Short mmCIF file of C-alpha atoms in Angstrom, two decimals:
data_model
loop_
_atom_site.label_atom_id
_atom_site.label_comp_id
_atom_site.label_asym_id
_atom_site.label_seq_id
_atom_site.Cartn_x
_atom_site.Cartn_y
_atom_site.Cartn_z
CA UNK O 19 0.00 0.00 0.00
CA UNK O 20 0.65 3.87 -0.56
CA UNK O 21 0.08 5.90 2.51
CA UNK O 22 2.96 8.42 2.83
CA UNK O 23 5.08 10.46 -0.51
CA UNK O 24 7.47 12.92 -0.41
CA UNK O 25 6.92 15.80 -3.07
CA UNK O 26 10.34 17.46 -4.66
CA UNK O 27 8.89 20.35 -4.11
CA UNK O 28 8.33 23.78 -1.86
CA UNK O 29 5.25 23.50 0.50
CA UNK O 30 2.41 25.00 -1.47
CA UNK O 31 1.27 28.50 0.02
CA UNK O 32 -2.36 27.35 0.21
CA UNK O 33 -2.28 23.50 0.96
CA UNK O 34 -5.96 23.20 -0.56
CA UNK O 35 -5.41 24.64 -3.77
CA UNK O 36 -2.46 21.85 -4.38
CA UNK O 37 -3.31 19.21 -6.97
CA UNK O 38 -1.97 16.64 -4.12
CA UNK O 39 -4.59 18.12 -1.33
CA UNK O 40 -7.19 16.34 -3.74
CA UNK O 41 -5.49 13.35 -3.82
CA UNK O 42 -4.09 12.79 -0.25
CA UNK O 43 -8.15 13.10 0.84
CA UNK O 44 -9.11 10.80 -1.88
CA UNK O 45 -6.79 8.07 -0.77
CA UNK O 46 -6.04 8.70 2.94
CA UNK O 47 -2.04 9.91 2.32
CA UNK O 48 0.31 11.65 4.28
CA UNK O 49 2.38 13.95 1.96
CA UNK O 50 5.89 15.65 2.61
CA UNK O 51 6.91 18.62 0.57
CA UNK O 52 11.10 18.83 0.83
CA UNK O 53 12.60 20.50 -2.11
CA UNK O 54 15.73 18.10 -2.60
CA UNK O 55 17.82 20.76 -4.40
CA UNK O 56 18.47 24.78 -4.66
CA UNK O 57 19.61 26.59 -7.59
CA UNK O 58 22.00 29.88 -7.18
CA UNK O 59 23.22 32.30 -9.57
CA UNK O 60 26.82 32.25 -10.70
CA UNK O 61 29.05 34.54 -9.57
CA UNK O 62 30.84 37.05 -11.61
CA UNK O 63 34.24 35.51 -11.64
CA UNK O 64 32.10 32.01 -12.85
CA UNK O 65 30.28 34.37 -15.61
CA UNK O 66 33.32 35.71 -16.99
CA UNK O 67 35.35 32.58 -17.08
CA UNK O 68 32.96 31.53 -20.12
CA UNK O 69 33.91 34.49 -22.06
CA UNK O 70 30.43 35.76 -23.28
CA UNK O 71 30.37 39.33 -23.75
CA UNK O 72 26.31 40.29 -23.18
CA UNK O 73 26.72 43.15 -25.60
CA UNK O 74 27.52 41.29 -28.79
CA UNK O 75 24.03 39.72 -28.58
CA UNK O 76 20.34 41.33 -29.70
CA UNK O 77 18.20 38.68 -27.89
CA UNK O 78 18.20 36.46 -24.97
CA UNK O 79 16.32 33.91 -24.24
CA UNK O 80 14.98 33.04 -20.60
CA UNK O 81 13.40 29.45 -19.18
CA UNK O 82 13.42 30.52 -15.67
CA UNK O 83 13.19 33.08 -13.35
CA UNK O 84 16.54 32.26 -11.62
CA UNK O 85 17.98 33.12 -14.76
CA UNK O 86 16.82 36.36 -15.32
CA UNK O 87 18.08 37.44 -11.40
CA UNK O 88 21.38 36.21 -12.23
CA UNK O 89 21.51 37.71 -15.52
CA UNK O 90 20.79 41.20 -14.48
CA UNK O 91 22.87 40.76 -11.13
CA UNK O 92 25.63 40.11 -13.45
CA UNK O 93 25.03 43.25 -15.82
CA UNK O 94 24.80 45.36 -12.52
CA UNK O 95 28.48 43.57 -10.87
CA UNK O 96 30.23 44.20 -14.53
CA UNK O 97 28.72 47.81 -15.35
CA UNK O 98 26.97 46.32 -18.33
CA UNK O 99 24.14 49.14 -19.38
CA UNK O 100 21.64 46.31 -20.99
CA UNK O 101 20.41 48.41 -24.35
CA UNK O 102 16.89 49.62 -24.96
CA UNK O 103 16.91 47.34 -27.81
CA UNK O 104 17.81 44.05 -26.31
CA UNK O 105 15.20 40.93 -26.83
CA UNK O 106 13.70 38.89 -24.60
CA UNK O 107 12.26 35.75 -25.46
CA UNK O 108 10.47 33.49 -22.40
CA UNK O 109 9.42 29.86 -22.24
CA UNK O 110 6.18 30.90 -20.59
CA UNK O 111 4.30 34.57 -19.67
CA UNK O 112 5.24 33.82 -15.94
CA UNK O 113 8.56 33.86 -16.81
CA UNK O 114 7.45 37.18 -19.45
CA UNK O 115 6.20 39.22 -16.61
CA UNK O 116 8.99 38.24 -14.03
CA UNK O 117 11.13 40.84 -16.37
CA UNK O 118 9.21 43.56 -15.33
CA UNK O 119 11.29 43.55 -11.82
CA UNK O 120 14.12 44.89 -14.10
CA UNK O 121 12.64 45.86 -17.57
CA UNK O 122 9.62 47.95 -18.78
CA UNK O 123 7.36 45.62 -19.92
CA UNK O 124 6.97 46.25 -23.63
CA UNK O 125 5.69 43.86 -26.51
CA UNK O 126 7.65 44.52 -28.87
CA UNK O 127 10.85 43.58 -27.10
CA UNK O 128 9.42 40.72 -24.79
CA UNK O 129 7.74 37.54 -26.35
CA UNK O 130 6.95 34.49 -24.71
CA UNK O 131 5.56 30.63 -25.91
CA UNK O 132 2.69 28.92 -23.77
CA UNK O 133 5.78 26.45 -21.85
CA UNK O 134 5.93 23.52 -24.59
CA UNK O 135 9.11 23.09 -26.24
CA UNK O 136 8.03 23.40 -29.94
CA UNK O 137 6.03 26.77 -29.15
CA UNK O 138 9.28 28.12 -27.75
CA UNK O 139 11.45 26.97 -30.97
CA UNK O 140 8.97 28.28 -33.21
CA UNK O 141 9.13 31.40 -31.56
CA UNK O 142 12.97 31.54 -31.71
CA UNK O 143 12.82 30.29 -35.57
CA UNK O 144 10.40 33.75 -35.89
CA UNK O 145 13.16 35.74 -34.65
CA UNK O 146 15.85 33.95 -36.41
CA UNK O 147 17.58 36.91 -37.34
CA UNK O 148 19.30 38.38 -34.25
CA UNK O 149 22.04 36.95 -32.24
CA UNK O 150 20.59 35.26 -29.46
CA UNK O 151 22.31 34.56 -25.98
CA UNK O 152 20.68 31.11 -24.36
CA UNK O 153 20.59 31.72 -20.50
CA UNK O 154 20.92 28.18 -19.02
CA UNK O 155 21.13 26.39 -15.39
CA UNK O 156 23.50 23.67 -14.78
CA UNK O 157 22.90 21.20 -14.86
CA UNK O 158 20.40 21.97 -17.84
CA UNK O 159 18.40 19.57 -20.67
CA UNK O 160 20.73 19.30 -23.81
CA UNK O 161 17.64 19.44 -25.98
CA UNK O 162 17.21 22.91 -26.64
CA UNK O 163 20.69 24.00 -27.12
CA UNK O 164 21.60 21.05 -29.83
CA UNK O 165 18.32 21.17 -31.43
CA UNK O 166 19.28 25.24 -31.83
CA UNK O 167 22.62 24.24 -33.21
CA UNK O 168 20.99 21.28 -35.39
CA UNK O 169 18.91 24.41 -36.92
CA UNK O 170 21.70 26.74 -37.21
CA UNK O 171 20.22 29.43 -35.02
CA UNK O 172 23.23 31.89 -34.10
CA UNK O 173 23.32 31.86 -30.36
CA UNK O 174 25.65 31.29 -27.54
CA UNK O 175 25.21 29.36 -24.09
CA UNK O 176 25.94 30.90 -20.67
CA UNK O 177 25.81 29.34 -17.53
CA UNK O 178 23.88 31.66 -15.32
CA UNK O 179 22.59 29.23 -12.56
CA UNK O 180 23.88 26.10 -10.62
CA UNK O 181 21.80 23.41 -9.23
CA UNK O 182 23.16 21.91 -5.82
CA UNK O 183 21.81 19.52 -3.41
CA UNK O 184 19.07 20.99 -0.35
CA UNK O 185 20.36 20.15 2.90
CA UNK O 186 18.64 16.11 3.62
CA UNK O 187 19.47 16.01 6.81
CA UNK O 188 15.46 15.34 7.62
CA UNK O 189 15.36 12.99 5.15
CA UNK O 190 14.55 9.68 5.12
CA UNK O 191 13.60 7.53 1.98
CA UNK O 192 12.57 4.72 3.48
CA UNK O 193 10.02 6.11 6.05
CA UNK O 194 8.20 6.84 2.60
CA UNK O 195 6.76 4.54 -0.21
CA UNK O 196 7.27 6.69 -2.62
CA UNK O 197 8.97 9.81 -4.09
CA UNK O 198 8.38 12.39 -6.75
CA UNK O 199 10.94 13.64 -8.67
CA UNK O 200 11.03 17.05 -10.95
CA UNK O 201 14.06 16.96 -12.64
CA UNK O 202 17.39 15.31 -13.18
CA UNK O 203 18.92 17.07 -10.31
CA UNK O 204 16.47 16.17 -8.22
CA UNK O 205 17.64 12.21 -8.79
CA UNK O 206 21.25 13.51 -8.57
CA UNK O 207 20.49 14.41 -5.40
CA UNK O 208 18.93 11.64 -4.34
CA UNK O 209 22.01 9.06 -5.54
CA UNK O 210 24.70 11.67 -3.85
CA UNK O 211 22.87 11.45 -0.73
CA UNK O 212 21.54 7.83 -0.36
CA UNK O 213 22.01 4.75 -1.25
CA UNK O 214 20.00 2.42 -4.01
CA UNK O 215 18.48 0.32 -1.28
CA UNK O 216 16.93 3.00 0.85
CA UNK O 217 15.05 4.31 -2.10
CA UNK O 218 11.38 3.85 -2.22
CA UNK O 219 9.30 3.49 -5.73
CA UNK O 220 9.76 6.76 -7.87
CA UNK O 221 7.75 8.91 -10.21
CA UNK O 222 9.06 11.68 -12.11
CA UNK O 223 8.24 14.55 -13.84
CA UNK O 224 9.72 15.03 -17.65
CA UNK O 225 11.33 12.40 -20.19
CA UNK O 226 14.93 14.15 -18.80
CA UNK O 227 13.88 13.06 -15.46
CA UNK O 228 12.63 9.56 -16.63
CA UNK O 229 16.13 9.14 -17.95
CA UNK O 230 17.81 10.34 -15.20
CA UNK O 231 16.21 8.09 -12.69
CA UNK O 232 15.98 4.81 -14.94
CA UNK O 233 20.01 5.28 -15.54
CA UNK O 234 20.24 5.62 -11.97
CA UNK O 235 18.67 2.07 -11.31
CA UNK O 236 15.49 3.85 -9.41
CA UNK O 237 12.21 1.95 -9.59
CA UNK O 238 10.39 4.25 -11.27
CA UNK O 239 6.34 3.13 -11.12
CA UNK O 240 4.69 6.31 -12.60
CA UNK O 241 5.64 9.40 -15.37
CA UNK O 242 3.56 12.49 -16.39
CA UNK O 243 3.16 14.00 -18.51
CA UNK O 244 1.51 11.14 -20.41
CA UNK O 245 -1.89 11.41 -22.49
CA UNK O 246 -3.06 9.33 -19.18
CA UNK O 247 -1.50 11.13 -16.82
CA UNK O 248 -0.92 15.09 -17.89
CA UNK O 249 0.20 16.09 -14.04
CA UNK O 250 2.36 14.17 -11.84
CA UNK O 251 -0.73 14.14 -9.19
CA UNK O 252 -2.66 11.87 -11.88
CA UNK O 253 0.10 9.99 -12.42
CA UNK O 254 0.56 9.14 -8.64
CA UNK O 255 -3.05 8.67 -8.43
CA UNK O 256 -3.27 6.22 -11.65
CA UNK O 257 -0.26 4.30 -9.78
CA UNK O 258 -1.99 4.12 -6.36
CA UNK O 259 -5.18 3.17 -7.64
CA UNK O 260 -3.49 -0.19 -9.66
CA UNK O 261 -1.73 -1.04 -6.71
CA UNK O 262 -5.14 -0.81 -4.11
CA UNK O 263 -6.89 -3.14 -6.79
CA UNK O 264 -4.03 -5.81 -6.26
CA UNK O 265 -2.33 -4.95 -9.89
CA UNK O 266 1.15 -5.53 -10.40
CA UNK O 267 2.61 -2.45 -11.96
CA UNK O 268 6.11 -2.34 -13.98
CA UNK O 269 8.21 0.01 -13.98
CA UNK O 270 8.01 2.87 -16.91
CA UNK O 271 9.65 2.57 -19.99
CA UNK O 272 11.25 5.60 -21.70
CA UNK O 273 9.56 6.17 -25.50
CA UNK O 274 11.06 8.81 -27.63
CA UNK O 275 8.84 11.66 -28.31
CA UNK O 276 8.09 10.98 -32.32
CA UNK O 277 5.59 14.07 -32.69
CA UNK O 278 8.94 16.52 -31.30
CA UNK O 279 11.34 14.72 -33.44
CA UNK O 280 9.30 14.92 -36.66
CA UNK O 281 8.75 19.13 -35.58
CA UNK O 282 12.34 19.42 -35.65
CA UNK O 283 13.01 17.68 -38.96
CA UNK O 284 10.22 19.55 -40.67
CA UNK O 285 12.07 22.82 -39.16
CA UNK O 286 15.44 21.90 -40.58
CA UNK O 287 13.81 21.32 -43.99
CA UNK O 288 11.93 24.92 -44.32
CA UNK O 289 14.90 26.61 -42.33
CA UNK O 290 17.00 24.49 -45.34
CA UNK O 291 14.73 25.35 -47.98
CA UNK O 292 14.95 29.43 -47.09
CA UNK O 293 18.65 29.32 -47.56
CA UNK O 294 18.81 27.53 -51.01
CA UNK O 295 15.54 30.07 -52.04
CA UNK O 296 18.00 33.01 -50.93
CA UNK O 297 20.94 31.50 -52.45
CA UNK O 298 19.40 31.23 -55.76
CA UNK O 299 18.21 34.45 -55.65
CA UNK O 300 21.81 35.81 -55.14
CA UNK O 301 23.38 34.31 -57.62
CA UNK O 302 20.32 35.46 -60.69
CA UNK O 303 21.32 38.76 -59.94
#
């Protein structure tokens, strides 16, 4: 039986509006909330050592709000005065509007996707044009940056934010049967801190976490986002509920994501097809 998880994540300001309120009442469980990591900016000296000047770029592009602190932190340690005409594009409108703590908010500089990844690339591929600088954590999903470079975008990575491990000194995985995992750090964590046979059943959040925790050996028993399971609440609930009828679940399989591989090919081949098209036109004149 399932009666007690622990949830990667911060306490929820209002426990009732959490997805997991719904399901601890609907199945009697006892839930933890204990972020396993904390992500910091970098430091100026750790900025610099990558060699990115700011200025030589028109754009940036932003998936989190930790990187937009530690971006403008940086500007304001190394007297960089961030132009009027700088871009901004954001993985979602949270992440839009955060800018507004350091930016006016204006439309025609800031543009953000609804938080899937092929909204986000189409919205880069629209402003294909300027020089874009790709604000990442460490450690960070490889996808977006080689799927940029496998569409011959002109940008440039910078690290802006590192990933470390929270303090688990009130942890302990086997006083729970299972635990919910956001992101590949989040298993890092969890293997730097504890070993294999401590570990309860896991589900995760994101194929990169998937990957993460079936490399690491981890039992993993449910994934969102699925067509089945959209949130990692269903997903937990879909699990429990196989497990109270007596079914025996396996653990999940990683499936490459065909629909997002085909979007990227069918990129590369109009992004291809623009370049002959201007080539040709060149060379008639």
């Amino acid at each position: 039986m399932v009666n007690k998880i622990l949830i990667s994540q911060p306490r929820p300001a209002v426990i009732e509006k959490s997805p997991f309120y719904e399901l601890s009442t609907k199945h009697g469980l006892e839930i933890d909330y204990k972020p396993l990591i904390r992500v910091v900016g970098v430091t100026l000296k750790e900025f610099r050592a990558q060699r990115i000047e700011i200025l030589d770029h028109t754009a940036v592009i932003f998936t989190s709000r930790t990187t937009v602190d530690s971006f403008f932190k940086v500007c304001e340690e190394a007297r960089i005065t961030v132009p009027e005409t700088m871009k901004y594009i954001c993985n979602t409108e949270a992440v839009a509007l955060y800018l507004q703590k350091y930016i006016v908010y204006r439309k025609r500089k800031i543009s953000f996707a609804d938080g899937t990844f092929t909204n986000l690339l189409e919205l880069i591929i629209k402003h294909k044009s300027e020089r874009f600088l790709l604000a990442l954590s460490e450690p960070h999903k490889p996808e977006l940056p080689e799927t940029l470079s496998k569409l011959k975008i002109n940008f440039d990575p910078v690290i802006l934010a590192l990933t470390v491990s929270a303090d688990m000194e009130n942890v302990t995985p086997s006083q729970y049967d299972m635990m919910a995992l956001y992101s590949p750090s989040d298993v890092k964590s969890v293997v730097e801190n504890f070993k294999q046979e401590e570990l309860p059943v896991v589900a995760t959040f994101g194929e990169a976490t998937l990957r993460a925790a079936l490399d690491a050996g981890m039992q993993v028993k449910a994934s969102a986002p699925t067509p089945e399971a959209p949130s990692m609440a269903k997903a937990i609930d879909l699990y429990i509920s196989k497990v109270k009828r007596g079914e025996d679940v396996a653990v999940v399989e990683l499936h490459s994501d065909e629909a997002k591989e085909e979007f990227i090919r069918t990129q590369q081949s109009k992004l291809a097809k623009k370049v002959r098209t201007r080539s040709t036109s060149t060379e008639k004149k």
